[in-house]
Short mmCIF file of C-alpha atoms in Angstrom, two decimals:
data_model
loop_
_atom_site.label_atom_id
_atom_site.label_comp_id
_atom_site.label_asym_id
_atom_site.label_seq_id
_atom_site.Cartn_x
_atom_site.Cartn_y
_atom_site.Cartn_z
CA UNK A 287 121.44 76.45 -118.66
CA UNK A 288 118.25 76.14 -116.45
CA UNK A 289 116.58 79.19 -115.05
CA UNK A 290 114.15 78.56 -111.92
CA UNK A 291 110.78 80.22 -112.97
CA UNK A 292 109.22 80.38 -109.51
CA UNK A 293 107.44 83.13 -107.38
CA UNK A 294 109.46 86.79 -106.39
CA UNK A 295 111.60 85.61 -103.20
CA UNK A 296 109.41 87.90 -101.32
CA UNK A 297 106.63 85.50 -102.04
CA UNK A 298 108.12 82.33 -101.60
CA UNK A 299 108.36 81.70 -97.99
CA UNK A 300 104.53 83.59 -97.49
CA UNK A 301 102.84 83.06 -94.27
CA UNK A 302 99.29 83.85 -93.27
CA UNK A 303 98.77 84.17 -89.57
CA UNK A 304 96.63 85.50 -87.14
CA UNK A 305 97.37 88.83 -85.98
CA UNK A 306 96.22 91.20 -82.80
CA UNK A 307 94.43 93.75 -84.35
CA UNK A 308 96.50 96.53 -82.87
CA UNK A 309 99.54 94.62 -83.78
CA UNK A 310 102.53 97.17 -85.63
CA UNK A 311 102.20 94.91 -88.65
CA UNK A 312 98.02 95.44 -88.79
CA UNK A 313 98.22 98.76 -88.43
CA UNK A 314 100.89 99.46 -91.09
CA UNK A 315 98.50 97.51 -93.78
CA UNK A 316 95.73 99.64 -92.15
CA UNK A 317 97.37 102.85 -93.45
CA UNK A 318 98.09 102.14 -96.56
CA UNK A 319 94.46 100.27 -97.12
CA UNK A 320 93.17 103.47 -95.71
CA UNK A 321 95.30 105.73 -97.91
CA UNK A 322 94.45 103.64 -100.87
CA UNK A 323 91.06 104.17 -100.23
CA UNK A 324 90.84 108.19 -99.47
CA UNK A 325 93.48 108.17 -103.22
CA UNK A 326 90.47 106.87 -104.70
CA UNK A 327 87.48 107.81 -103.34
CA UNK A 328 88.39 111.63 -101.47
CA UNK A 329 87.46 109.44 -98.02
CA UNK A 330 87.14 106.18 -95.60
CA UNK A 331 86.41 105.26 -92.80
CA UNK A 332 89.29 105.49 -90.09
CA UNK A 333 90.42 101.99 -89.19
CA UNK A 334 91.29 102.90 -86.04
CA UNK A 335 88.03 103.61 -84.63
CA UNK A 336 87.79 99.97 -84.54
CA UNK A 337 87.95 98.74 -81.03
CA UNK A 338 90.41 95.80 -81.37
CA UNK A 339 88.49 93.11 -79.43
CA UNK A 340 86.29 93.12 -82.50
CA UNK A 341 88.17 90.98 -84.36
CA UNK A 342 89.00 88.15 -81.64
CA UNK A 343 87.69 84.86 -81.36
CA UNK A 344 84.87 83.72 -81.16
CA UNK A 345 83.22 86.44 -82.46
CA UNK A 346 86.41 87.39 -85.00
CA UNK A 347 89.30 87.05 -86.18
CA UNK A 348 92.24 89.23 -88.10
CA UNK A 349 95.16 87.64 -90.24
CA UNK A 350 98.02 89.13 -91.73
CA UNK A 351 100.10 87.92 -94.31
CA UNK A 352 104.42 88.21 -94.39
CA UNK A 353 106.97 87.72 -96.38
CA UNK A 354 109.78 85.73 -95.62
CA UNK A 355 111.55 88.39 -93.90
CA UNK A 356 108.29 89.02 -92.38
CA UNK A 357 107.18 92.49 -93.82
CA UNK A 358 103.37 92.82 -94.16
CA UNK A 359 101.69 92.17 -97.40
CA UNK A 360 98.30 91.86 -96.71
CA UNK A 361 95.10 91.33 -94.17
CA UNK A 362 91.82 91.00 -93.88
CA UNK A 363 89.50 90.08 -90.68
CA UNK A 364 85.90 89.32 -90.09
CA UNK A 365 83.27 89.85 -87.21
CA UNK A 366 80.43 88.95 -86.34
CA UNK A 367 77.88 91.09 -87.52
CA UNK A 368 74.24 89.64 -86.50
CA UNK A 369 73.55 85.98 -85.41
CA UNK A 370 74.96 83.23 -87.62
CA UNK A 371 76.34 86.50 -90.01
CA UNK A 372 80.09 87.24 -90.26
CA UNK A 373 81.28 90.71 -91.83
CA UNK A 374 84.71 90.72 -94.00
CA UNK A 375 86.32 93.86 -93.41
CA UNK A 376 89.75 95.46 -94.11
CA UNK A 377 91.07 93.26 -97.13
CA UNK A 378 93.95 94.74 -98.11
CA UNK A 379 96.71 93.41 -100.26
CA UNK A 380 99.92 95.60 -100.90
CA UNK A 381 100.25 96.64 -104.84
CA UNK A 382 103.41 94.67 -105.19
CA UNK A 383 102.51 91.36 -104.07
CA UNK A 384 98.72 91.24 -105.94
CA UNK A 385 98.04 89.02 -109.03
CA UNK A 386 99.58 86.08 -106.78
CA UNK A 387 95.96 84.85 -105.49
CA UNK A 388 97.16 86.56 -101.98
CA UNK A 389 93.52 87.89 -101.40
CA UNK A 390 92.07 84.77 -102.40
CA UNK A 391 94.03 83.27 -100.05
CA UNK A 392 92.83 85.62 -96.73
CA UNK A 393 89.63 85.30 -98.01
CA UNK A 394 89.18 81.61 -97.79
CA UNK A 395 91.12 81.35 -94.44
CA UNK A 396 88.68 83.95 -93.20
CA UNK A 397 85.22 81.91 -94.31
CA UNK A 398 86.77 78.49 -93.25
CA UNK A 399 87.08 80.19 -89.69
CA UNK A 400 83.67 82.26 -89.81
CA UNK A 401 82.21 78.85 -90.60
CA UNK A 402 84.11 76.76 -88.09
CA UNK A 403 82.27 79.27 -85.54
CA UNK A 404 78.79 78.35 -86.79
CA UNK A 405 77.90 81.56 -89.59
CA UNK A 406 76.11 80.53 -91.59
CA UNK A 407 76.85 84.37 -94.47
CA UNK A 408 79.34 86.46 -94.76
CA UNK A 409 78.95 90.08 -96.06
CA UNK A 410 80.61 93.17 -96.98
CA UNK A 411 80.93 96.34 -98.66
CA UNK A 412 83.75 97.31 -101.19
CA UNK A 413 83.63 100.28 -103.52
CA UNK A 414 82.23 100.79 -107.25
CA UNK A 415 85.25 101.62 -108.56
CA UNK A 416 87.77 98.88 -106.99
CA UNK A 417 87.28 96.06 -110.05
CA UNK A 418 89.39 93.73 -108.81
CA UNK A 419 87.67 93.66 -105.59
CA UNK A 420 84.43 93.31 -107.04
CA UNK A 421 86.06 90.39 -109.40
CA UNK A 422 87.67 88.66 -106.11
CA UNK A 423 84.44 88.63 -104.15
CA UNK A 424 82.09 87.24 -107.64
CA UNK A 425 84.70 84.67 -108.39
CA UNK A 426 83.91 83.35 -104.75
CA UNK A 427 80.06 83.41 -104.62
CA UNK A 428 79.35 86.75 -103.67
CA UNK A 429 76.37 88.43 -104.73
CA UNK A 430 75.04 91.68 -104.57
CA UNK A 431 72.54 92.92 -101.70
CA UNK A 432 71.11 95.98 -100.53
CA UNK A 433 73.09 98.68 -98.23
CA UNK A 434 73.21 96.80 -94.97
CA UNK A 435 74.83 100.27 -93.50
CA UNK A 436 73.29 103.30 -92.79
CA UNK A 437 74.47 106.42 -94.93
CA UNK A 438 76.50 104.56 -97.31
CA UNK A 439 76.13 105.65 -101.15
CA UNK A 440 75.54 102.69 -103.32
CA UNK A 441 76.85 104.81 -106.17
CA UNK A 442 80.23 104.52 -103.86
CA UNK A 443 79.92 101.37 -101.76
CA UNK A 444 78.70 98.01 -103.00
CA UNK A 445 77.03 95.08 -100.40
CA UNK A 446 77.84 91.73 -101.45
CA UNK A 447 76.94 88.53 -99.31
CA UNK A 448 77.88 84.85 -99.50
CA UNK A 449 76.01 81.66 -98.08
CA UNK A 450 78.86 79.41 -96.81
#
């Protein structure tokens, strides 16, 4: 007898699309990425004090990731930040669908596109104690920089930037 060894079926038919910032699927990520964070750090910032123009081309963009019965398992966006810079924000990836290179994924969709628009870095901030953030984002070139954001604790928050 021969047993298929292949991914969950949730994974199998994944898509990675562009997505209105405001869209229900966005915003349901948005929660959880935002609960995730206050469960582990006592705070974040509010997601929804994002105007949602900020993440439209050409001076954005915002994916989110389905299943093949197209439930949400994970985002991220840029913006720009300053001339030829592009910020990564909101990476999110639902608990149950990591370890399948589903951030690594968003992430490079998310530089090919900041780079097809002329940036030249991306940057962004994650926190001290999410590892496997901080793995993600050295594993693709990112280094550490100084606070590019007023207020923010680098005991808490951690700049990293990449030359693409």
């Amino acid at each position: 007898m021969t047993s298929h060894a292949g991914p969950p079926p949730s994974l199998s038919a994944l898509s990675i699309a562009p997505a209105p910032y405001d869209s229900v699927g966005v915003q349901r990520m948005l929660k959880e990425f935002r609960a995730s964070q206050v469960a582990l750090y006592g705070h974040a910032d509010d997601p929804s004090d994002t105007p949602p123009g900020e993440y439209q081309a050409p001076r954005g963009l915002f994916l989110l990731a389905r299943d093949a019965a197209g439930q949400p398992l994970g985002c991220g966006g840029w913006h720009l930040l300053s001339a030829g810079t592009g910020e990564i924000k909101r990476m999110y990836v639902r608990p149950a669908a990591r370890g399948r290179s589903l951030g690594r994924q968003i992430l490079r969709l998310l530089e090919n596109d900041a780079r097809a628009h002329g940036l030249a870095h991306t940057q962004l901030e994650t926190g001290a104690l999410n590892q496997a953030a901080l793995a993600l984002y050295r594993a693709h070139g990112y280094v550490p920089v100084p606070p590019y954001r007023a207020g923010r604790d680098p005991e808490i928050n951690r700049a990293l930037r990449k030359a693409l």
